[in-house]
Short mmCIF file of C-alpha atoms and ligand atoms in Angstrom, two decimals:
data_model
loop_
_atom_site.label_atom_id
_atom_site.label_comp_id
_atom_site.label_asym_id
_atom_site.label_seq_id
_atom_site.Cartn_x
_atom_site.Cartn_y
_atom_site.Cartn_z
CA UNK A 1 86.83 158.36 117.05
CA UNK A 2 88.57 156.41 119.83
CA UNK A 3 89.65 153.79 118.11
CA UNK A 4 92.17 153.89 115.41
CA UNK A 5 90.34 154.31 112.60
CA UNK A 6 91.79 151.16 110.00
CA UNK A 7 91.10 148.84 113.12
CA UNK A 8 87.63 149.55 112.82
CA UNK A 9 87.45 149.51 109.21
CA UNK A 10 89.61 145.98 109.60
CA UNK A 11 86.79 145.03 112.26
CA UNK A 12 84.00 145.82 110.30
CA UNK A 13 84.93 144.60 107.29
CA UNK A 14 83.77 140.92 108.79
CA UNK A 15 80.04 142.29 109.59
CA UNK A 16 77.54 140.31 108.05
CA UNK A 17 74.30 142.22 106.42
CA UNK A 18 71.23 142.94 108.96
CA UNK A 19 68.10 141.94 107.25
CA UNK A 20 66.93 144.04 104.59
CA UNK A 21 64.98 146.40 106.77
CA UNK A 22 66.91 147.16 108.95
CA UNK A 23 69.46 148.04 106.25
CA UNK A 24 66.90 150.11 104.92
CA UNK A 25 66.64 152.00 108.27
CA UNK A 26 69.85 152.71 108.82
CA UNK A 27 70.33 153.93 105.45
CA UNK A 28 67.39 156.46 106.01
CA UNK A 29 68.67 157.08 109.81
CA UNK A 30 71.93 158.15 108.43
CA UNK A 31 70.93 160.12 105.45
CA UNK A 32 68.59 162.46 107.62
CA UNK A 33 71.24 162.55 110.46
CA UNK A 34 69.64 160.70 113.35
CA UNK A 35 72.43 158.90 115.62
CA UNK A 36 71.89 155.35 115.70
CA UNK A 37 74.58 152.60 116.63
CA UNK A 38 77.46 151.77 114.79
CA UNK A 39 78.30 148.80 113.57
CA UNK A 40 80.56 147.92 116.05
CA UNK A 41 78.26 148.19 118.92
CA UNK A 42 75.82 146.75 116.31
CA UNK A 43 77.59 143.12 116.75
CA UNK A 44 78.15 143.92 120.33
CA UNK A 45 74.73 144.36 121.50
CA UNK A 46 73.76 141.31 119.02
CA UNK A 47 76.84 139.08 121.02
CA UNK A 48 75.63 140.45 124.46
CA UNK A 49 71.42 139.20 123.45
CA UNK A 50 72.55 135.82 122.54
CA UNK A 51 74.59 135.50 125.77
CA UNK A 52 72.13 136.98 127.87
CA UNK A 53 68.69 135.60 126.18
CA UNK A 54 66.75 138.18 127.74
CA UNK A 55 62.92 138.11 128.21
CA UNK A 56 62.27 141.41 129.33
CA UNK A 57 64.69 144.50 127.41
CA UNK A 58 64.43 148.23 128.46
CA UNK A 59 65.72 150.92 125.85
CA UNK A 60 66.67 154.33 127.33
CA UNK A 61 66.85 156.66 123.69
CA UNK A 62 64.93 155.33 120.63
CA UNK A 63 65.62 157.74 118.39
CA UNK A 64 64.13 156.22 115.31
CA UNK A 65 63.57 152.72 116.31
CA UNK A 66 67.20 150.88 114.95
CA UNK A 67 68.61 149.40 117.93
CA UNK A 68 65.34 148.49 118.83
CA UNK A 69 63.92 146.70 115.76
CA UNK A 70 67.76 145.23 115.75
CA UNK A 71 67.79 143.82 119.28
CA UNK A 72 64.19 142.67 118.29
CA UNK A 73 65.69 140.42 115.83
CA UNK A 74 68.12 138.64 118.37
CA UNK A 75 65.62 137.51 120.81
CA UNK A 76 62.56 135.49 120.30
CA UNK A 77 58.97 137.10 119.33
CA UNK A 78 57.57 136.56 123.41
CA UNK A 79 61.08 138.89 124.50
CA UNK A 80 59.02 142.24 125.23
CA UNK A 81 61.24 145.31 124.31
CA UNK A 82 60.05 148.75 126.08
CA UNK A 83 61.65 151.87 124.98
CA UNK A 84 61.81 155.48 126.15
CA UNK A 85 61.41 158.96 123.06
CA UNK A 86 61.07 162.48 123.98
CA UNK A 87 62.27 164.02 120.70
CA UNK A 88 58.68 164.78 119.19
CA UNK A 89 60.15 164.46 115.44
CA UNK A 90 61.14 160.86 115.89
CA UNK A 91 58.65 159.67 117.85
CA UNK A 92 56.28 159.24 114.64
CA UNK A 93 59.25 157.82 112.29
CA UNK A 94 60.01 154.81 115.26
CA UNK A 95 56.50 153.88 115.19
CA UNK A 96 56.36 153.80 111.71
CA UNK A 97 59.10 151.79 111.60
CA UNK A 98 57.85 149.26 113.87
CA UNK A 99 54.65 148.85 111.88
CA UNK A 100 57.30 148.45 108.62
CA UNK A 101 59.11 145.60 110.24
CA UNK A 102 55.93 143.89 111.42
CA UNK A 103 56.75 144.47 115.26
CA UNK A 104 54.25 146.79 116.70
CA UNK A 105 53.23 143.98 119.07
CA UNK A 106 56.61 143.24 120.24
CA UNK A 107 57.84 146.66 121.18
CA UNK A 108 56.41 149.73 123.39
CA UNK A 109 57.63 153.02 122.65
CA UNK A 110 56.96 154.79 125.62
CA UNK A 111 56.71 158.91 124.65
CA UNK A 112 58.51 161.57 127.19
CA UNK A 113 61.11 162.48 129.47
CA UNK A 114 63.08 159.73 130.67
CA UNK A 115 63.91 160.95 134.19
CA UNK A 116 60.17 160.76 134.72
CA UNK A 117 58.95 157.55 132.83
CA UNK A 118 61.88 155.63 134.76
CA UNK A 119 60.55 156.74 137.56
CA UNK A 120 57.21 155.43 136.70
CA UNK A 121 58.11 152.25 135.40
CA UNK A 122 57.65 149.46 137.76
CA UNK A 123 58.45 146.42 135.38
CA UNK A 124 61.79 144.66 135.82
CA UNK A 125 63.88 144.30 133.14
CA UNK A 126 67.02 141.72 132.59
CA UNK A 127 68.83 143.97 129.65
CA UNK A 128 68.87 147.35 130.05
CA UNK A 129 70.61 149.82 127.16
CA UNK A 130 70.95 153.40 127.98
CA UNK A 131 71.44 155.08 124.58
CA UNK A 132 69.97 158.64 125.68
CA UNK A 133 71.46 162.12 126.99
CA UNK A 134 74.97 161.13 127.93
CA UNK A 135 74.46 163.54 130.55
CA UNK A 136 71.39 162.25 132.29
CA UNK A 137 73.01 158.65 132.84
CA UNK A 138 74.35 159.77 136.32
CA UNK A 139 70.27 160.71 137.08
CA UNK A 140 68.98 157.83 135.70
CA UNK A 141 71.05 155.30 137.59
CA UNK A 142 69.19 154.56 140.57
CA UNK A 143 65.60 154.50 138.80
CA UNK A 144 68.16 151.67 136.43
CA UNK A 145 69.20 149.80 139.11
CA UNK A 146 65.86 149.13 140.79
CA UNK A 147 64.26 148.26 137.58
CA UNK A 148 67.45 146.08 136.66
CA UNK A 149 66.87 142.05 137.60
CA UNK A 150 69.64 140.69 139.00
CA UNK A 151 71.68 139.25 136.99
CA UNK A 152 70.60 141.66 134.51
CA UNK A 153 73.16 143.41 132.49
CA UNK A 154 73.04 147.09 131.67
CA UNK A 155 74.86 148.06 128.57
CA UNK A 156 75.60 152.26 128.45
CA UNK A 157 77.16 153.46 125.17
CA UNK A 158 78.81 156.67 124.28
CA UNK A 159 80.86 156.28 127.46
CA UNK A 160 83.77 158.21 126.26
CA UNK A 161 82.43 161.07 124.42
CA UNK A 162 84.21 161.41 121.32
CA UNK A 163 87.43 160.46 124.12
CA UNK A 164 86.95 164.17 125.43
CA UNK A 165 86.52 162.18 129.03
CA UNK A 166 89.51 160.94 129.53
CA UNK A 167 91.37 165.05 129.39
CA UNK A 168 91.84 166.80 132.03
CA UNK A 169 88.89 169.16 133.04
CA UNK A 170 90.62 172.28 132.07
CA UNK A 171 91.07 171.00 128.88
CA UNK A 172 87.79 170.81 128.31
CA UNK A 173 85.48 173.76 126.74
CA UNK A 174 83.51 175.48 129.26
CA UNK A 175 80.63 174.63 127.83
CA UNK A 176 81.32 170.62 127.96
CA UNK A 177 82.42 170.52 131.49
CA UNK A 178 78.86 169.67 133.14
CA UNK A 179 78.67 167.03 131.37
CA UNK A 180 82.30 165.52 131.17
CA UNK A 181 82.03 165.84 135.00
CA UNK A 182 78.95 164.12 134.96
CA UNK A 183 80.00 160.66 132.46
CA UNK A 184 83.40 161.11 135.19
CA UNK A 185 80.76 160.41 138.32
CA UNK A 186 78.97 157.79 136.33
CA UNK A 187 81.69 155.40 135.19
CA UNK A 188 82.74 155.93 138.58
CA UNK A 189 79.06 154.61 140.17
CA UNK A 190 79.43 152.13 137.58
CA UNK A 191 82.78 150.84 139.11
CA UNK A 192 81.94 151.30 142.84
CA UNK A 193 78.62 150.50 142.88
CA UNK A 194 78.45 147.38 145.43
CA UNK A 195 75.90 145.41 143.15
CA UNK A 196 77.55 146.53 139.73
CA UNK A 197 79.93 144.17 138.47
CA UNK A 198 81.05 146.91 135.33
CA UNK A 199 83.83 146.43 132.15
CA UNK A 200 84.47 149.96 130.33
CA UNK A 201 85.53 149.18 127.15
CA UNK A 202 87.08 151.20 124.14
CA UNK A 203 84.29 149.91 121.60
CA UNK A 204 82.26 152.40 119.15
CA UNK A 205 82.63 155.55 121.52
CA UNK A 206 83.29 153.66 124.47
CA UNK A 207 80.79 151.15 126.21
CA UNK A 208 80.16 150.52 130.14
CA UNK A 209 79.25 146.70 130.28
CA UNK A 210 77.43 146.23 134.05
CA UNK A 211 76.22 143.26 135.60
CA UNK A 212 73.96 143.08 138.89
CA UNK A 213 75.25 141.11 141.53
CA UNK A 214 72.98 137.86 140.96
CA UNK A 215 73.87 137.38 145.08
CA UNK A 216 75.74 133.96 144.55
CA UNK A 217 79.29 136.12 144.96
CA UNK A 218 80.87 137.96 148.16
N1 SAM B 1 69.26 153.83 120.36
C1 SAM B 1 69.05 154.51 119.11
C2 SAM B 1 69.57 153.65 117.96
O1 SAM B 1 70.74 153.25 118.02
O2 SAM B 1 68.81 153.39 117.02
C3 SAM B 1 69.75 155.85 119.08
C4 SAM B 1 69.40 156.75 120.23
S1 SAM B 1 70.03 158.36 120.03
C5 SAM B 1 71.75 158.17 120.23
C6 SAM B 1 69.56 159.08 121.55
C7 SAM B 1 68.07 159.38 121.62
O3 SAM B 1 67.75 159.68 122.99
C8 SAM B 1 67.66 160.60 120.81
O4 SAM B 1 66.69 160.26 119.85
C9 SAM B 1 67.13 161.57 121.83
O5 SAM B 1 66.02 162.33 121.39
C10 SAM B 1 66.74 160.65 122.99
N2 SAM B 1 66.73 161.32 124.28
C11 SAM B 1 67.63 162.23 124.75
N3 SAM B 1 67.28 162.65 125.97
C12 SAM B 1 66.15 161.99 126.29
C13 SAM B 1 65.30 162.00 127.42
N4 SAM B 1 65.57 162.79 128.48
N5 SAM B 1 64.22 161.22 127.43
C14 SAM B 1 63.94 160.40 126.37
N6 SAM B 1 64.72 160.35 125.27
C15 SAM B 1 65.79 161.13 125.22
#
Protein backbone atom coordinates (compact mmCIF):
# COMPACT_ATOMS: atom_id res chain seq x y z
CA UNK A 1 0.00 0.00 0.00
CA UNK A 2 1.22 3.50 -0.90
CA UNK A 3 -0.90 5.33 0.89
CA UNK A 4 -1.09 5.39 4.58
CA UNK A 5 -3.35 2.99 5.33
CA UNK A 6 -6.12 5.04 7.96
CA UNK A 7 -6.19 7.74 5.10
CA UNK A 8 -7.67 5.35 2.93
CA UNK A 9 -9.85 3.79 5.36
CA UNK A 10 -10.80 7.72 6.34
CA UNK A 11 -11.34 8.14 2.41
CA UNK A 12 -13.37 5.32 1.91
CA UNK A 13 -15.39 5.46 4.61
CA UNK A 14 -17.51 8.31 2.47
CA UNK A 15 -18.07 5.74 -0.62
CA UNK A 16 -21.50 5.35 -1.41
CA UNK A 17 -22.85 1.61 -2.38
CA UNK A 18 -22.51 0.57 -6.28
CA UNK A 19 -25.72 -0.94 -7.33
CA UNK A 20 -26.47 -4.22 -6.10
CA UNK A 21 -24.71 -6.09 -8.85
CA UNK A 22 -22.00 -4.80 -8.99
CA UNK A 23 -21.66 -5.31 -5.22
CA UNK A 24 -22.39 -8.71 -5.92
CA UNK A 25 -19.40 -8.89 -8.34
CA UNK A 26 -16.99 -7.60 -6.43
CA UNK A 27 -17.87 -9.68 -3.61
CA UNK A 28 -17.42 -12.85 -5.88
CA UNK A 29 -14.21 -11.11 -7.65
CA UNK A 30 -12.64 -10.85 -4.31
CA UNK A 31 -13.56 -14.09 -2.74
CA UNK A 32 -12.03 -16.14 -5.75
CA UNK A 33 -9.00 -13.71 -5.91
CA UNK A 34 -9.37 -11.91 -9.22
CA UNK A 35 -7.81 -8.20 -9.02
CA UNK A 36 -10.33 -5.74 -9.71
CA UNK A 37 -10.20 -1.92 -8.68
CA UNK A 38 -10.31 -0.61 -5.42
CA UNK A 39 -12.49 1.56 -4.19
CA UNK A 40 -10.50 4.39 -4.43
CA UNK A 41 -9.87 4.22 -8.06
CA UNK A 42 -13.53 3.02 -8.02
CA UNK A 43 -14.72 6.85 -7.35
CA UNK A 44 -11.88 8.00 -9.45
CA UNK A 45 -12.68 6.44 -12.64
CA UNK A 46 -16.55 7.25 -11.78
CA UNK A 47 -15.28 11.31 -11.21
CA UNK A 48 -13.06 11.09 -14.40
CA UNK A 49 -16.59 9.52 -16.71
CA UNK A 50 -18.71 12.28 -15.52
CA UNK A 51 -16.04 14.88 -16.41
CA UNK A 52 -15.14 13.39 -19.53
CA UNK A 53 -18.75 12.03 -20.83
CA UNK A 54 -17.19 9.74 -23.11
CA UNK A 55 -18.93 8.07 -26.13
CA UNK A 56 -16.49 5.70 -27.14
CA UNK A 57 -14.36 3.76 -23.85
CA UNK A 58 -11.48 1.24 -24.51
CA UNK A 59 -10.58 -1.25 -21.56
CA UNK A 60 -7.05 -2.75 -21.70
CA UNK A 61 -7.52 -5.94 -18.82
CA UNK A 62 -11.10 -7.16 -18.08
CA UNK A 63 -10.46 -9.57 -15.83
CA UNK A 64 -13.95 -10.44 -14.79
CA UNK A 65 -15.93 -7.65 -16.15
CA UNK A 66 -16.04 -5.00 -12.78
CA UNK A 67 -14.58 -1.93 -14.02
CA UNK A 68 -16.32 -2.50 -17.01
CA UNK A 69 -19.95 -3.12 -15.95
CA UNK A 70 -18.95 -0.09 -13.36
CA UNK A 71 -17.83 2.47 -15.95
CA UNK A 72 -20.98 1.12 -17.85
CA UNK A 73 -23.05 2.57 -15.22
CA UNK A 74 -21.52 6.19 -15.45
CA UNK A 75 -22.15 6.81 -19.02
CA UNK A 76 -25.30 6.61 -20.95
CA UNK A 77 -26.64 3.18 -22.65
CA UNK A 78 -25.39 4.58 -26.57
CA UNK A 79 -21.47 5.02 -24.72
CA UNK A 80 -19.95 1.74 -26.44
CA UNK A 81 -17.36 0.14 -24.01
CA UNK A 82 -14.75 -2.34 -25.85
CA UNK A 83 -12.53 -4.37 -23.72
CA UNK A 84 -9.46 -6.55 -24.17
CA UNK A 85 -9.17 -10.67 -22.01
CA UNK A 86 -6.55 -13.14 -22.65
CA UNK A 87 -6.81 -15.07 -19.36
CA UNK A 88 -9.01 -18.07 -20.74
CA UNK A 89 -10.59 -18.65 -17.08
CA UNK A 90 -12.15 -15.23 -16.96
CA UNK A 91 -13.08 -14.76 -20.18
CA UNK A 92 -16.40 -16.94 -19.59
CA UNK A 93 -17.13 -15.35 -15.94
CA UNK A 94 -17.00 -11.45 -17.74
CA UNK A 95 -19.43 -12.53 -20.21
CA UNK A 96 -21.52 -13.98 -17.85
CA UNK A 97 -21.49 -11.12 -15.99
CA UNK A 98 -22.47 -8.89 -18.67
CA UNK A 99 -25.50 -11.00 -19.52
CA UNK A 100 -26.26 -10.72 -15.38
CA UNK A 101 -26.25 -6.97 -15.48
CA UNK A 102 -28.31 -6.77 -18.66
CA UNK A 103 -25.33 -5.22 -20.78
CA UNK A 104 -24.29 -7.64 -23.37
CA UNK A 105 -25.28 -5.03 -25.98
CA UNK A 106 -23.37 -2.29 -24.50
CA UNK A 107 -20.00 -3.89 -24.07
CA UNK A 108 -17.49 -6.02 -26.41
CA UNK A 109 -15.16 -8.22 -24.79
CA UNK A 110 -12.68 -8.67 -27.24
CA UNK A 111 -10.70 -12.33 -26.43
CA UNK A 112 -6.63 -12.40 -26.78
CA UNK A 113 -3.41 -10.85 -26.52
CA UNK A 114 -3.50 -7.28 -26.19
CA UNK A 115 -0.29 -6.33 -28.03
CA UNK A 116 -2.02 -7.84 -31.04
CA UNK A 117 -5.79 -6.79 -30.78
CA UNK A 118 -4.43 -3.06 -30.24
CA UNK A 119 -2.80 -3.41 -33.08
CA UNK A 120 -5.85 -4.44 -34.90
CA UNK A 121 -8.18 -2.11 -33.58
CA UNK A 122 -8.87 0.76 -35.78
CA UNK A 123 -11.77 2.48 -33.75
CA UNK A 124 -10.96 5.68 -31.86
CA UNK A 125 -11.64 5.89 -28.51
CA UNK A 126 -12.02 9.19 -26.11
CA UNK A 127 -11.31 7.17 -22.60
CA UNK A 128 -8.88 4.78 -22.60
CA UNK A 129 -8.04 2.57 -19.15
CA UNK A 130 -5.09 0.36 -19.24
CA UNK A 131 -5.69 -2.08 -16.36
CA UNK A 132 -3.52 -5.06 -17.91
CA UNK A 133 0.23 -6.43 -17.55
CA UNK A 134 1.93 -3.53 -15.83
CA UNK A 135 4.71 -4.53 -17.87
CA UNK A 136 3.29 -4.37 -21.35
CA UNK A 137 2.11 -0.59 -20.87
CA UNK A 138 5.49 0.67 -22.32
CA UNK A 139 4.45 -1.77 -25.65
CA UNK A 140 1.15 -0.80 -25.78
CA UNK A 141 1.65 2.95 -25.86
CA UNK A 142 1.91 3.81 -29.33
CA UNK A 143 -0.96 1.34 -30.59
CA UNK A 144 -2.83 3.79 -27.33
CA UNK A 145 -1.98 6.84 -28.64
CA UNK A 146 -3.17 6.37 -32.22
CA UNK A 147 -6.37 4.90 -31.12
CA UNK A 148 -6.67 7.78 -28.39
CA UNK A 149 -9.04 10.93 -29.75
CA UNK A 150 -7.70 13.93 -28.91
CA UNK A 151 -8.73 15.22 -26.15
CA UNK A 152 -9.13 11.82 -24.98
CA UNK A 153 -7.85 10.94 -21.62
CA UNK A 154 -6.00 7.74 -20.86
CA UNK A 155 -6.20 6.63 -17.31
CA UNK A 156 -3.19 3.75 -16.40
CA UNK A 157 -3.48 2.26 -12.89
CA UNK A 158 -1.07 0.27 -10.88
CA UNK A 159 1.53 2.91 -11.73
CA UNK A 160 3.58 2.40 -8.70
CA UNK A 161 3.70 -1.20 -8.12
CA UNK A 162 3.06 -1.86 -4.65
CA UNK A 163 5.69 1.64 -4.45
CA UNK A 164 8.58 -0.88 -5.45
CA UNK A 165 9.11 1.90 -8.45
CA UNK A 166 10.13 4.55 -6.81
CA UNK A 167 13.66 2.30 -5.11
CA UNK A 168 16.52 2.30 -6.53
CA UNK A 169 17.11 -0.56 -9.14
CA UNK A 170 19.46 -2.47 -7.02
CA UNK A 171 17.05 -2.59 -4.53
CA UNK A 172 14.92 -4.32 -6.43
CA UNK A 173 14.76 -8.37 -6.71
CA UNK A 174 16.30 -9.62 -9.76
CA UNK A 175 13.46 -11.00 -10.81
CA UNK A 176 11.30 -7.55 -10.72
CA UNK A 177 13.81 -5.47 -12.46
CA UNK A 178 12.37 -5.92 -16.19
CA UNK A 179 9.57 -4.75 -15.26
CA UNK A 180 10.33 -1.85 -12.69
CA UNK A 181 12.58 -0.65 -15.57
CA UNK A 182 9.88 -0.90 -17.82
CA UNK A 183 6.76 1.22 -15.57
CA UNK A 184 10.34 3.71 -15.10
CA UNK A 185 10.31 4.22 -19.22
CA UNK A 186 6.58 4.50 -19.25
CA UNK A 187 5.78 7.19 -16.70
CA UNK A 188 8.58 8.72 -18.34
CA UNK A 189 6.76 8.54 -22.14
CA UNK A 190 3.87 9.54 -20.23
CA UNK A 191 5.62 12.84 -19.06
CA UNK A 192 7.60 13.61 -22.27
CA UNK A 193 5.41 12.57 -24.67
CA UNK A 194 4.77 15.91 -26.84
CA UNK A 195 0.90 15.19 -27.14
CA UNK A 196 0.52 13.75 -23.48
CA UNK A 197 -0.50 16.22 -21.08
CA UNK A 198 0.05 13.39 -17.87
CA UNK A 199 -0.64 13.83 -13.70
CA UNK A 200 0.93 10.71 -11.70
CA UNK A 201 -0.84 10.52 -8.76
CA UNK A 202 -0.46 8.51 -5.38
CA UNK A 203 -4.16 7.04 -5.62
CA UNK A 204 -4.98 3.12 -5.12
CA UNK A 205 -1.41 1.89 -6.32
CA UNK A 206 -0.62 4.88 -8.10
CA UNK A 207 -2.52 6.26 -11.26
CA UNK A 208 -1.02 8.05 -14.54
CA UNK A 209 -3.87 10.56 -15.55
CA UNK A 210 -2.96 11.57 -19.54
CA UNK A 211 -4.62 13.86 -21.70
CA UNK A 212 -4.02 14.24 -25.64
CA UNK A 213 -3.13 17.47 -26.75
CA UNK A 214 -6.71 18.57 -28.18
CA UNK A 215 -4.22 21.09 -30.52
CA UNK A 216 -5.78 24.41 -29.07
CA UNK A 217 -2.34 24.71 -26.73
CA UNK A 218 1.47 25.43 -27.76
N1 LIG B 1 -10.01 -3.96 -14.97
C1 LIG B 1 -10.39 -5.11 -14.18
C2 LIG B 1 -11.33 -4.67 -13.06
O1 LIG B 1 -10.95 -3.76 -12.32
O2 LIG B 1 -12.42 -5.24 -12.94
C3 LIG B 1 -9.19 -5.79 -13.57
C4 LIG B 1 -8.13 -6.17 -14.57
S1 LIG B 1 -6.88 -7.17 -13.86
C5 LIG B 1 -6.01 -6.08 -12.82
C6 LIG B 1 -5.79 -7.32 -15.22
C7 LIG B 1 -6.32 -8.26 -16.30
O3 LIG B 1 -5.51 -8.08 -17.47
C8 LIG B 1 -6.20 -9.73 -15.92
O4 LIG B 1 -7.46 -10.36 -15.94
C9 LIG B 1 -5.26 -10.31 -16.95
O5 LIG B 1 -5.59 -11.63 -17.36
C10 LIG B 1 -5.40 -9.32 -18.11
N2 LIG B 1 -4.23 -9.30 -18.98
C11 LIG B 1 -2.93 -9.35 -18.62
N3 LIG B 1 -2.14 -9.34 -19.70
C12 LIG B 1 -2.96 -9.27 -20.77
C13 LIG B 1 -2.74 -9.23 -22.17
N4 LIG B 1 -1.50 -9.26 -22.67
N5 LIG B 1 -3.80 -9.18 -22.98
C14 LIG B 1 -5.07 -9.13 -22.49
N6 LIG B 1 -5.33 -9.17 -21.16
C15 LIG B 1 -4.31 -9.24 -20.32
Amino acid sequence: MIVDERIVTFINSFETQNSEILEKIEKEALASHVPIIRKEMQSFLKMLLALKEPENILEVGTAVGFSALLMSECVPADCRITTIENYEKRIPLARENFRRAGKEDQIVLIEGDAAQVLKELNGSYDFIFMDAAKGQYIHYLPEVLRLLDKGGVLVSDNVMQGGEVIESRFAVERRNRTIHARMREYLYELKHTKELVTSILPLGDGVAVSVKNSGRTG
